[in-house]
Amino acid sequence: MSEPVYDPEITSEFALPAGLDVPRASESETTSEFAVPAGLDAPQPPPEPEGSAFSTPHTYSAQDAPPAFTPAGGVPLVSLTKDAPWQDRMRTMLRMPVTERPAPDTAPKPPDDGGPAVPRVLDLTLRIGELLLAGGEGAEDVEAAMFAVCRSYGLDRCEPNVTFTLVSISYQPSLVEDPVTATRIVRRRGTDYTRLAAVFRLVGDLSDPEAHLSLEEAYRRLAEIRRNRHPYPTWVLTSASGLLAGAAAVLVGGGALVFVAAALGAVLGDRLAWLLAGRGLPEFYQFLVAALPPAGIGVALTLAHVDVAASAVITGGLFALLPGRALVAGVQDGLTGYYITAAARLLEVLYFFVGIVVGVLAVLYVAVSLNAHLNPDAALVSADRPGWQIGAAMLLSLTFAVLLQQERSTVLAATLNGGVAWCVYGAMHHVGEVSAVVSTAAAAGLVGLFGQLLARYRFTSALPYTTAAIGPLLPGSATYFGLLSIAQHEVDRGLVGLSKAAALAMAIAIGVNLGSEISRLFLRVSVEKRKSAKRTRGF
């Protein structure tokens, strides 16, 4: 049997027959079923419409963009005098819509690399705003300062935003470029008006077109401001707290023994508050503990049958604790439209006040249980010794200025301003028999007026000239008598007394703000300057 013979050219039944050539597909050709057939053009998607957020207008070039856009109604003319402080100029710009703000009048100050370093400028702005907000400055003034810093380096399209603990700023070079936003949290707040004045001088130099302050120089000065120590040591602050309470006790009718007792109670309360602060306890408990020694000394003098006005001792201690600075700042923020910050500040004042109330009420309840004779109908302030009261009011303002860590050059002006405030209050209330609320508002209005004029003369903040001067007007006696009535189970009378204290506090804050607004009428500015502050009728 012969073996099968295999033809080497025929290897499979699927082999191509001889003479048949099939074109081979190249790798460049697409064989997918999703491929578009040859000769058929697929419709292209429509382009983005003009003005879309995802496309750049074909008539606009970001490289050739002007520094500011011209609104449809034209750029409003803002006429400012050369002597106008930067606070007023920047406040005017800040109250305008961003599309109506004119470009900077002066050329921007670029850093050494030839262009504005946007992140560094924003960081410098935030650090300056943080110091101002932590020092107790109003939200509008903080935003005006931040706006001034940005515009001094050519960043005119910026939007600062300040709340109670948050400082943020956003800068957008043009409508088609991404905005740059930075924020900073204010976690600790302290009272140092010397540092506050130094920051105002720095912002003033940055806003001066003839200063030519570079970013490096601004950072160096800012670091020096943060490193500077307080102008007064701790023992001076404690002594000032005692003198403030003693002066307040004399102001409401006390004598020499009352002065010493009130000063001793305030010093003990201040030391206890410092001890709690060193242990990290919140300020609510610090105020509560600080209110115990003045109230305790007053009750002890009553139980010992010492012939002194114990109510004046307790009232003097309350004067050293009432948060007048935070109250004025909160009401000012509310009147200027910063309602969130105003609500937060006033809530902080409420917590401090509740801490004082709890501390004093605890002592008064003990005094009532021990049958201490405390008269809630007693009238403390007497008008038969105006000389002593004016001197006490000036001493109170002086010690208040020391507690606020003011510069020594501003202490005398604040002291005189406080004396004038008490003279106006005494003349209206004791001589003219005008109500206490109206008299307090008028005196606080003069404090705000003189404080703003002095601040514009010195080109600095108005807080050092106004905060200490309102010290003699604080409602210490009304607060005490309201608490005493509550402790003696006369709740209705106590609430009336506390309502009177709240009305006096609001009169102080509104009067200071109204005086500040009236002071701008004396400045040489045109009508267009305050065009943005128009009436909205609530809408």
Short mmCIF file of N, CA, C and O in Angstrom, two decimals, residues 218-335:
data_model
loop_
_atom_site.label_atom_id
_atom_site.label_comp_id
_atom_site.label_asym_id
_atom_site.label_seq_id
_atom_site.Cartn_x
_atom_site.Cartn_y
_atom_site.Cartn_z
N ALA A 218 6.85 96.60 53.21
CA ALA A 218 5.57 96.48 53.92
C ALA A 218 5.55 95.25 54.82
O ALA A 218 5.08 95.32 55.97
N TYR A 219 6.09 94.13 54.33
CA TYR A 219 6.16 92.94 55.18
C TYR A 219 7.08 93.15 56.38
O TYR A 219 6.79 92.67 57.48
N ARG A 220 8.17 93.87 56.18
CA ARG A 220 9.09 94.12 57.29
C ARG A 220 8.42 94.97 58.37
O ARG A 220 8.52 94.65 59.56
N ARG A 221 7.73 96.02 57.95
CA ARG A 221 7.04 96.86 58.93
C ARG A 221 5.91 96.10 59.63
O ARG A 221 5.67 96.28 60.83
N LEU A 222 5.22 95.25 58.88
CA LEU A 222 4.15 94.47 59.49
C LEU A 222 4.71 93.49 60.53
O LEU A 222 4.10 93.29 61.60
N ALA A 223 5.86 92.90 60.23
CA ALA A 223 6.48 92.00 61.21
C ALA A 223 6.91 92.76 62.46
O ALA A 223 6.79 92.25 63.59
N GLU A 224 7.41 93.98 62.30
CA GLU A 224 7.77 94.78 63.47
C GLU A 224 6.55 95.13 64.31
O GLU A 224 6.61 95.15 65.54
N ILE A 225 5.44 95.41 63.65
CA ILE A 225 4.21 95.72 64.39
C ILE A 225 3.75 94.53 65.21
O ILE A 225 3.35 94.66 66.37
N ARG A 226 3.84 93.33 64.65
CA ARG A 226 3.40 92.14 65.37
C ARG A 226 4.35 91.79 66.51
O ARG A 226 3.92 91.21 67.52
N ARG A 227 5.63 92.12 66.37
CA ARG A 227 6.59 91.79 67.42
C ARG A 227 6.62 92.79 68.55
O ARG A 227 7.14 92.49 69.64
N ASN A 228 6.08 93.99 68.33
CA ASN A 228 6.15 95.01 69.37
C ASN A 228 5.37 94.57 70.60
O ASN A 228 4.26 94.05 70.51
N ARG A 229 5.96 94.84 71.76
CA ARG A 229 5.31 94.52 73.02
C ARG A 229 4.31 95.62 73.38
O ARG A 229 4.34 96.72 72.86
N HIS A 230 3.45 95.29 74.33
CA HIS A 230 2.47 96.26 74.78
C HIS A 230 3.17 97.43 75.47
O HIS A 230 4.20 97.25 76.15
N PRO A 231 2.65 98.64 75.34
CA PRO A 231 3.33 99.81 75.93
C PRO A 231 3.27 99.85 77.45
O PRO A 231 4.07 100.53 78.08
N TYR A 232 2.35 99.13 78.07
CA TYR A 232 2.20 99.18 79.53
C TYR A 232 2.34 97.77 80.10
O TYR A 232 1.75 96.82 79.57
N PRO A 233 3.09 97.61 81.18
CA PRO A 233 3.23 96.28 81.79
C PRO A 233 1.96 95.85 82.51
O PRO A 233 1.00 96.62 82.65
N THR A 234 1.97 94.62 83.00
CA THR A 234 0.77 94.05 83.62
C THR A 234 0.39 94.77 84.89
O THR A 234 -0.80 95.02 85.15
N TRP A 235 1.39 95.16 85.71
CA TRP A 235 1.04 95.81 86.98
C TRP A 235 0.42 97.18 86.75
O TRP A 235 -0.42 97.62 87.54
N VAL A 236 0.80 97.85 85.68
CA VAL A 236 0.18 99.13 85.35
C VAL A 236 -1.29 98.91 84.94
O VAL A 236 -2.17 99.69 85.33
N LEU A 237 -1.55 97.86 84.19
CA LEU A 237 -2.93 97.57 83.79
C LEU A 237 -3.80 97.22 84.99
O LEU A 237 -4.96 97.66 85.09
N THR A 238 -3.25 96.45 85.92
CA THR A 238 -4.02 96.11 87.12
C THR A 238 -4.30 97.36 87.96
O THR A 238 -5.43 97.54 88.47
N SER A 239 -3.29 98.23 88.11
CA SER A 239 -3.51 99.47 88.86
C SER A 239 -4.53 100.36 88.16
O SER A 239 -5.37 101.00 88.82
N ALA A 240 -4.47 100.41 86.83
CA ALA A 240 -5.44 101.21 86.08
C ALA A 240 -6.86 100.67 86.26
O ALA A 240 -7.82 101.45 86.35
N SER A 241 -7.00 99.36 86.35
CA SER A 241 -8.32 98.79 86.57
C SER A 241 -8.88 99.21 87.93
O SER A 241 -10.06 99.55 88.06
N GLY A 242 -8.02 99.22 88.95
CA GLY A 242 -8.47 99.66 90.26
C GLY A 242 -8.82 101.14 90.30
O GLY A 242 -9.84 101.54 90.87
N LEU A 243 -7.99 101.97 89.67
CA LEU A 243 -8.27 103.41 89.64
C LEU A 243 -9.55 103.70 88.86
O LEU A 243 -10.30 104.63 89.19
N LEU A 244 -9.79 102.93 87.81
CA LEU A 244 -11.03 103.12 87.03
C LEU A 244 -12.25 102.85 87.90
O LEU A 244 -13.22 103.63 87.89
N ALA A 245 -12.22 101.75 88.65
CA ALA A 245 -13.37 101.43 89.50
C ALA A 245 -13.53 102.47 90.60
O ALA A 245 -14.65 102.88 90.92
N GLY A 246 -12.41 102.94 91.19
CA GLY A 246 -12.51 103.97 92.21
C GLY A 246 -13.05 105.27 91.67
O GLY A 246 -13.90 105.93 92.31
N ALA A 247 -12.61 105.68 90.49
CA ALA A 247 -13.11 106.90 89.88
C ALA A 247 -14.60 106.78 89.56
O ALA A 247 -15.37 107.74 89.74
N ALA A 248 -15.02 105.61 89.10
CA ALA A 248 -16.45 105.41 88.81
C ALA A 248 -17.28 105.47 90.08
O ALA A 248 -18.40 106.00 90.08
N ALA A 249 -16.73 104.95 91.19
CA ALA A 249 -17.46 105.01 92.46
C ALA A 249 -17.62 106.45 92.93
O ALA A 249 -18.67 106.84 93.44
N VAL A 250 -16.58 107.26 92.77
CA VAL A 250 -16.68 108.69 93.12
C VAL A 250 -17.64 109.40 92.18
O VAL A 250 -18.38 110.30 92.57
N LEU A 251 -17.65 108.99 90.93
CA LEU A 251 -18.50 109.62 89.93
C LEU A 251 -19.98 109.47 90.28
O LEU A 251 -20.79 110.36 89.99
N VAL A 252 -20.34 108.35 90.90
CA VAL A 252 -21.75 108.10 91.24
C VAL A 252 -22.07 108.48 92.67
O VAL A 252 -23.15 108.12 93.18
N GLY A 253 -21.17 109.19 93.35
CA GLY A 253 -21.51 109.72 94.67
C GLY A 253 -20.71 109.19 95.83
O GLY A 253 -21.03 109.52 96.98
N GLY A 254 -19.70 108.37 95.62
CA GLY A 254 -18.92 107.81 96.71
C GLY A 254 -17.87 108.77 97.24
O GLY A 254 -17.56 109.80 96.61
N GLY A 255 -17.29 108.40 98.39
CA GLY A 255 -16.25 109.20 99.02
C GLY A 255 -14.91 108.51 98.94
O GLY A 255 -14.67 107.62 98.10
N ALA A 256 -14.01 108.89 99.87
CA ALA A 256 -12.65 108.36 99.85
C ALA A 256 -12.63 106.88 100.19
O ALA A 256 -11.95 106.07 99.54
N LEU A 257 -13.40 106.46 101.22
CA LEU A 257 -13.43 105.05 101.59
C LEU A 257 -14.06 104.20 100.48
O LEU A 257 -13.61 103.08 100.21
N VAL A 258 -15.06 104.74 99.84
CA VAL A 258 -15.68 104.03 98.71
C VAL A 258 -14.69 103.89 97.56
O VAL A 258 -14.63 102.84 96.90
N PHE A 259 -13.89 104.93 97.34
CA PHE A 259 -12.87 104.87 96.29
C PHE A 259 -11.91 103.72 96.55
O PHE A 259 -11.59 102.92 95.65
N VAL A 260 -11.41 103.60 97.78
CA VAL A 260 -10.45 102.54 98.11
C VAL A 260 -11.09 101.17 98.01
O VAL A 260 -10.49 100.22 97.48
N ALA A 261 -12.33 101.04 98.51
CA ALA A 261 -12.99 99.74 98.47
C ALA A 261 -13.27 99.29 97.03
O ALA A 261 -13.05 98.12 96.68
N ALA A 262 -13.74 100.21 96.19
CA ALA A 262 -14.00 99.85 94.80
C ALA A 262 -12.71 99.50 94.06
O ALA A 262 -12.68 98.55 93.26
N ALA A 263 -11.64 100.26 94.33
CA ALA A 263 -10.37 99.97 93.69
C ALA A 263 -9.84 98.60 94.11
O ALA A 263 -9.33 97.83 93.28
N LEU A 264 -9.95 98.27 95.40
CA LEU A 264 -9.49 96.96 95.88
C LEU A 264 -10.29 95.83 95.24
O LEU A 264 -9.73 94.81 94.82
N GLY A 265 -11.61 95.99 95.16
CA GLY A 265 -12.43 94.95 94.54
C GLY A 265 -12.09 94.75 93.07
O GLY A 265 -12.03 93.61 92.59
N ALA A 266 -11.85 95.84 92.35
CA ALA A 266 -11.52 95.72 90.93
C ALA A 266 -10.16 95.06 90.73
O ALA A 266 -9.97 94.26 89.79
N VAL A 267 -9.19 95.38 91.58
CA VAL A 267 -7.87 94.76 91.47
C VAL A 267 -7.95 93.26 91.72
O VAL A 267 -7.36 92.44 90.99
N LEU A 268 -8.69 92.86 92.74
CA LEU A 268 -8.85 91.43 93.02
C LEU A 268 -9.57 90.72 91.86
O LEU A 268 -9.18 89.62 91.45
N GLY A 269 -10.61 91.35 91.34
CA GLY A 269 -11.31 90.75 90.20
C GLY A 269 -10.42 90.64 88.98
O GLY A 269 -10.48 89.64 88.24
N ASP A 270 -9.60 91.64 88.74
CA ASP A 270 -8.69 91.60 87.59
C ASP A 270 -7.67 90.48 87.73
O ASP A 270 -7.37 89.77 86.77
N ARG A 271 -7.13 90.30 88.94
CA ARG A 271 -6.15 89.23 89.16
C ARG A 271 -6.79 87.86 88.99
O ARG A 271 -6.18 86.93 88.42
N LEU A 272 -8.00 87.69 89.49
CA LEU A 272 -8.69 86.41 89.31
C LEU A 272 -8.97 86.13 87.84
O LEU A 272 -8.85 84.99 87.38
N ALA A 273 -9.35 87.17 87.10
CA ALA A 273 -9.60 86.98 85.67
C ALA A 273 -8.32 86.59 84.94
O ALA A 273 -8.33 85.74 84.04
N TRP A 274 -7.20 87.22 85.29
CA TRP A 274 -5.92 86.85 84.68
C TRP A 274 -5.55 85.40 85.01
O TRP A 274 -5.00 84.68 84.17
N LEU A 275 -5.85 84.97 86.22
CA LEU A 275 -5.56 83.59 86.60
C LEU A 275 -6.37 82.60 85.77
O LEU A 275 -5.85 81.59 85.28
N LEU A 276 -7.65 82.89 85.58
CA LEU A 276 -8.47 82.01 84.75
C LEU A 276 -8.05 82.05 83.28
O LEU A 276 -8.10 81.04 82.59
N ALA A 277 -7.64 83.23 82.82
CA ALA A 277 -7.19 83.33 81.43
C ALA A 277 -5.93 82.51 81.21
O ALA A 277 -5.75 81.90 80.15
N GLY A 278 -5.04 82.48 82.21
CA GLY A 278 -3.84 81.66 82.09
C GLY A 278 -4.13 80.18 82.07
O GLY A 278 -3.35 79.39 81.51
N ARG A 279 -5.25 79.77 82.67
CA ARG A 279 -5.65 78.36 82.63
C ARG A 279 -6.48 78.01 81.41
O ARG A 279 -6.88 76.85 81.25
N GLY A 280 -6.76 78.98 80.56
CA GLY A 280 -7.47 78.69 79.31
C GLY A 280 -8.97 78.69 79.41
O GLY A 280 -9.64 78.21 78.48
N LEU A 281 -9.56 79.24 80.48
CA LEU A 281 -11.02 79.28 80.58
C LEU A 281 -11.60 80.36 79.68
O LEU A 281 -10.96 81.39 79.44
N PRO A 282 -12.80 80.17 79.14
CA PRO A 282 -13.42 81.17 78.26
C PRO A 282 -13.66 82.49 79.00
O PRO A 282 -13.69 82.56 80.24
N GLU A 283 -13.88 83.53 78.21
CA GLU A 283 -14.04 84.86 78.78
C GLU A 283 -15.34 84.99 79.59
O GLU A 283 -15.43 85.86 80.46
N PHE A 284 -16.32 84.17 79.31
CA PHE A 284 -17.55 84.21 80.08
C PHE A 284 -17.27 83.99 81.57
O PHE A 284 -17.75 84.72 82.44
N TYR A 285 -16.48 82.98 81.87
CA TYR A 285 -16.14 82.68 83.26
C TYR A 285 -15.19 83.72 83.84
O TYR A 285 -15.20 83.98 85.05
N GLN A 286 -14.36 84.32 82.99
CA GLN A 286 -13.49 85.39 83.48
C GLN A 286 -14.30 86.58 83.96
O GLN A 286 -14.03 87.15 85.01
N PHE A 287 -15.33 86.98 83.18
CA PHE A 287 -16.18 88.08 83.60
C PHE A 287 -16.98 87.71 84.85
O PHE A 287 -17.20 88.55 85.73
N LEU A 288 -17.43 86.47 84.93
CA LEU A 288 -18.21 86.03 86.08
C LEU A 288 -17.37 86.15 87.36
O LEU A 288 -17.84 86.68 88.38
N VAL A 289 -16.16 85.66 87.31
CA VAL A 289 -15.31 85.68 88.51
C VAL A 289 -14.86 87.10 88.82
O VAL A 289 -14.76 87.48 90.00
N ALA A 290 -14.60 87.91 87.80
CA ALA A 290 -14.16 89.28 88.05
C ALA A 290 -15.24 90.12 88.70
O ALA A 290 -14.92 91.13 89.37
N ALA A 291 -16.50 89.75 88.55
CA ALA A 291 -17.59 90.52 89.17
C ALA A 291 -17.81 90.15 90.62
O ALA A 291 -18.53 90.87 91.33
N LEU A 292 -17.22 89.08 91.10
CA LEU A 292 -17.46 88.64 92.47
C LEU A 292 -16.81 89.55 93.53
O LEU A 292 -17.49 89.95 94.49
N PRO A 293 -15.52 89.92 93.41
CA PRO A 293 -14.91 90.72 94.49
C PRO A 293 -15.53 92.09 94.72
O PRO A 293 -15.78 92.46 95.88
N PRO A 294 -15.83 92.91 93.68
CA PRO A 294 -16.48 94.20 93.99
C PRO A 294 -17.83 94.05 94.67
O PRO A 294 -18.12 94.76 95.65
N ALA A 295 -18.63 93.09 94.19
CA ALA A 295 -19.93 92.88 94.83
C ALA A 295 -19.75 92.34 96.25
O ALA A 295 -20.48 92.74 97.18
N GLY A 296 -18.77 91.46 96.45
CA GLY A 296 -18.54 90.92 97.79
C GLY A 296 -18.08 91.97 98.78
O GLY A 296 -18.51 91.99 99.94
N ILE A 297 -17.19 92.88 98.35
CA ILE A 297 -16.73 93.94 99.25
C ILE A 297 -17.87 94.89 99.60
O ILE A 297 -18.01 95.32 100.74
N GLY A 298 -18.71 95.22 98.62
CA GLY A 298 -19.85 96.09 98.92
C GLY A 298 -20.81 95.47 99.91
O GLY A 298 -21.29 96.13 100.84
N VAL A 299 -21.09 94.18 99.75
CA VAL A 299 -21.97 93.49 100.69
C VAL A 299 -21.32 93.39 102.06
O VAL A 299 -21.99 93.54 103.11
N ALA A 300 -20.02 93.13 102.10
CA ALA A 300 -19.32 93.03 103.39
C ALA A 300 -19.37 94.35 104.14
O ALA A 300 -19.55 94.36 105.38
N LEU A 301 -19.21 95.46 103.46
CA LEU A 301 -19.32 96.76 104.13
C LEU A 301 -20.73 96.99 104.67
O LEU A 301 -20.91 97.58 105.75
N THR A 302 -21.73 96.53 103.95
CA THR A 302 -23.11 96.67 104.43
C THR A 302 -23.36 95.81 105.66
O THR A 302 -23.97 96.25 106.64
N LEU A 303 -22.89 94.59 105.64
CA LEU A 303 -23.08 93.71 106.79
C LEU A 303 -22.30 94.19 108.02
O LEU A 303 -22.72 93.94 109.16
N ALA A 304 -21.16 94.88 107.77
CA ALA A 304 -20.37 95.40 108.88
C ALA A 304 -20.91 96.73 109.40
O ALA A 304 -20.29 97.32 110.30
N HIS A 305 -21.98 97.22 108.83
CA HIS A 305 -22.63 98.47 109.23
C HIS A 305 -21.66 99.66 109.14
O HIS A 305 -21.66 100.54 109.99
N VAL A 306 -20.85 99.64 108.10
CA VAL A 306 -19.97 100.77 107.83
C VAL A 306 -20.77 101.83 107.09
O VAL A 306 -21.53 101.53 106.16
N ASP A 307 -20.61 103.06 107.53
CA ASP A 307 -21.41 104.16 106.98
C ASP A 307 -20.83 104.61 105.64
O ASP A 307 -20.19 105.67 105.53
N VAL A 308 -20.99 103.80 104.62
CA VAL A 308 -20.56 104.13 103.27
C VAL A 308 -21.66 103.70 102.31
O VAL A 308 -22.56 102.92 102.66
N ALA A 309 -21.58 104.22 101.10
CA ALA A 309 -22.53 103.84 100.05
C ALA A 309 -22.03 102.56 99.39
O ALA A 309 -21.20 102.58 98.48
N ALA A 310 -22.50 101.43 99.90
CA ALA A 310 -22.06 100.15 99.34
C ALA A 310 -22.47 99.99 97.88
O ALA A 310 -21.79 99.32 97.10
N SER A 311 -23.59 100.61 97.51
CA SER A 311 -24.02 100.53 96.12
C SER A 311 -23.00 101.18 95.19
O SER A 311 -22.80 100.73 94.05
N ALA A 312 -22.35 102.24 95.65
CA ALA A 312 -21.34 102.90 94.84
C ALA A 312 -20.12 102.00 94.63
O ALA A 312 -19.48 102.03 93.57
N VAL A 313 -19.79 101.18 95.64
CA VAL A 313 -18.67 100.25 95.50
C VAL A 313 -18.96 99.22 94.41
O VAL A 313 -18.13 98.95 93.54
N ILE A 314 -20.16 98.65 94.46
CA ILE A 314 -20.52 97.64 93.46
C ILE A 314 -20.64 98.27 92.08
O ILE A 314 -20.20 97.69 91.07
N THR A 315 -21.21 99.47 92.01
CA THR A 315 -21.34 100.14 90.71
C THR A 315 -19.98 100.45 90.12
O THR A 315 -19.76 100.30 88.91
N GLY A 316 -19.03 100.90 90.95
CA GLY A 316 -17.69 101.17 90.44
C GLY A 316 -17.02 99.93 89.88
O GLY A 316 -16.33 99.99 88.85
N GLY A 317 -17.23 98.79 90.55
CA GLY A 317 -16.67 97.55 90.00
C GLY A 317 -17.29 97.15 88.69
O GLY A 317 -16.62 96.59 87.81
N LEU A 318 -18.58 97.45 88.52
CA LEU A 318 -19.23 97.12 87.25
C LEU A 318 -18.71 97.98 86.11
O LEU A 318 -18.66 97.53 84.96
N PHE A 319 -18.35 99.23 86.39
CA PHE A 319 -17.83 100.10 85.34
C PHE A 319 -16.57 99.51 84.72
O PHE A 319 -16.32 99.67 83.52
N ALA A 320 -15.75 98.85 85.52
CA ALA A 320 -14.51 98.28 85.00
C ALA A 320 -14.73 97.03 84.17
O ALA A 320 -13.80 96.56 83.50
N LEU A 321 -15.95 96.48 84.18
CA LEU A 321 -16.22 95.22 83.48
C LEU A 321 -17.12 95.37 82.27
O LEU A 321 -17.09 94.52 81.38
N LEU A 322 -17.93 96.42 82.20
CA LEU A 322 -18.88 96.54 81.10
C LEU A 322 -18.16 96.64 79.77
O LEU A 322 -17.26 97.46 79.59
N PRO A 323 -18.52 95.81 78.79
CA PRO A 323 -17.83 95.78 77.49
C PRO A 323 -18.29 96.91 76.57
O PRO A 323 -19.00 96.68 75.58
N GLY A 324 -17.90 98.13 76.88
CA GLY A 324 -18.32 99.26 76.05
C GLY A 324 -17.71 99.26 74.67
O GLY A 324 -18.35 99.63 73.68
N ARG A 325 -16.46 98.80 74.55
CA ARG A 325 -15.80 98.79 73.24
C ARG A 325 -16.50 97.86 72.27
O ARG A 325 -16.79 98.22 71.13
N ALA A 326 -16.79 96.63 72.71
CA ALA A 326 -17.46 95.67 71.83
C ALA A 326 -18.87 96.12 71.50
O ALA A 326 -19.36 95.88 70.39
N LEU A 327 -19.53 96.79 72.44
CA LEU A 327 -20.90 97.28 72.18
C LEU A 327 -20.90 98.33 71.08
O LEU A 327 -21.72 98.28 70.14
N VAL A 328 -20.00 99.30 71.17
CA VAL A 328 -19.94 100.36 70.16
C VAL A 328 -19.60 99.77 68.79
O VAL A 328 -20.19 100.14 67.76
N ALA A 329 -18.65 98.84 68.74
CA ALA A 329 -18.28 98.23 67.46
C ALA A 329 -19.44 97.44 66.87
O ALA A 329 -19.67 97.48 65.65
N GLY A 330 -20.19 96.72 67.71
CA GLY A 330 -21.32 95.94 67.20
C GLY A 330 -22.43 96.81 66.64
O GLY A 330 -22.96 96.54 65.56
N VAL A 331 -22.78 97.87 67.35
CA VAL A 331 -23.83 98.77 66.85
C VAL A 331 -23.36 99.49 65.59
O VAL A 331 -24.14 99.71 64.65
N GLN A 332 -22.10 99.88 65.55
CA GLN A 332 -21.59 100.55 64.35
C GLN A 332 -21.66 99.63 63.14
O GLN A 332 -22.01 100.07 62.04
N ASP A 333 -21.32 98.36 63.30
CA ASP A 333 -21.42 97.41 62.18
C ASP A 333 -22.87 97.26 61.72
O ASP A 333 -23.14 97.15 60.51
N GLY A 334 -23.80 97.26 62.67
CA GLY A 334 -25.19 97.15 62.28
C GLY A 334 -25.69 98.37 61.54
O GLY A 334 -26.44 98.26 60.56
N LEU A 335 -25.27 99.55 61.97
CA LEU A 335 -25.71 100.78 61.30
C LEU A 335 -25.09 100.94 59.92
O LEU A 335 -25.67 101.62 59.07
#
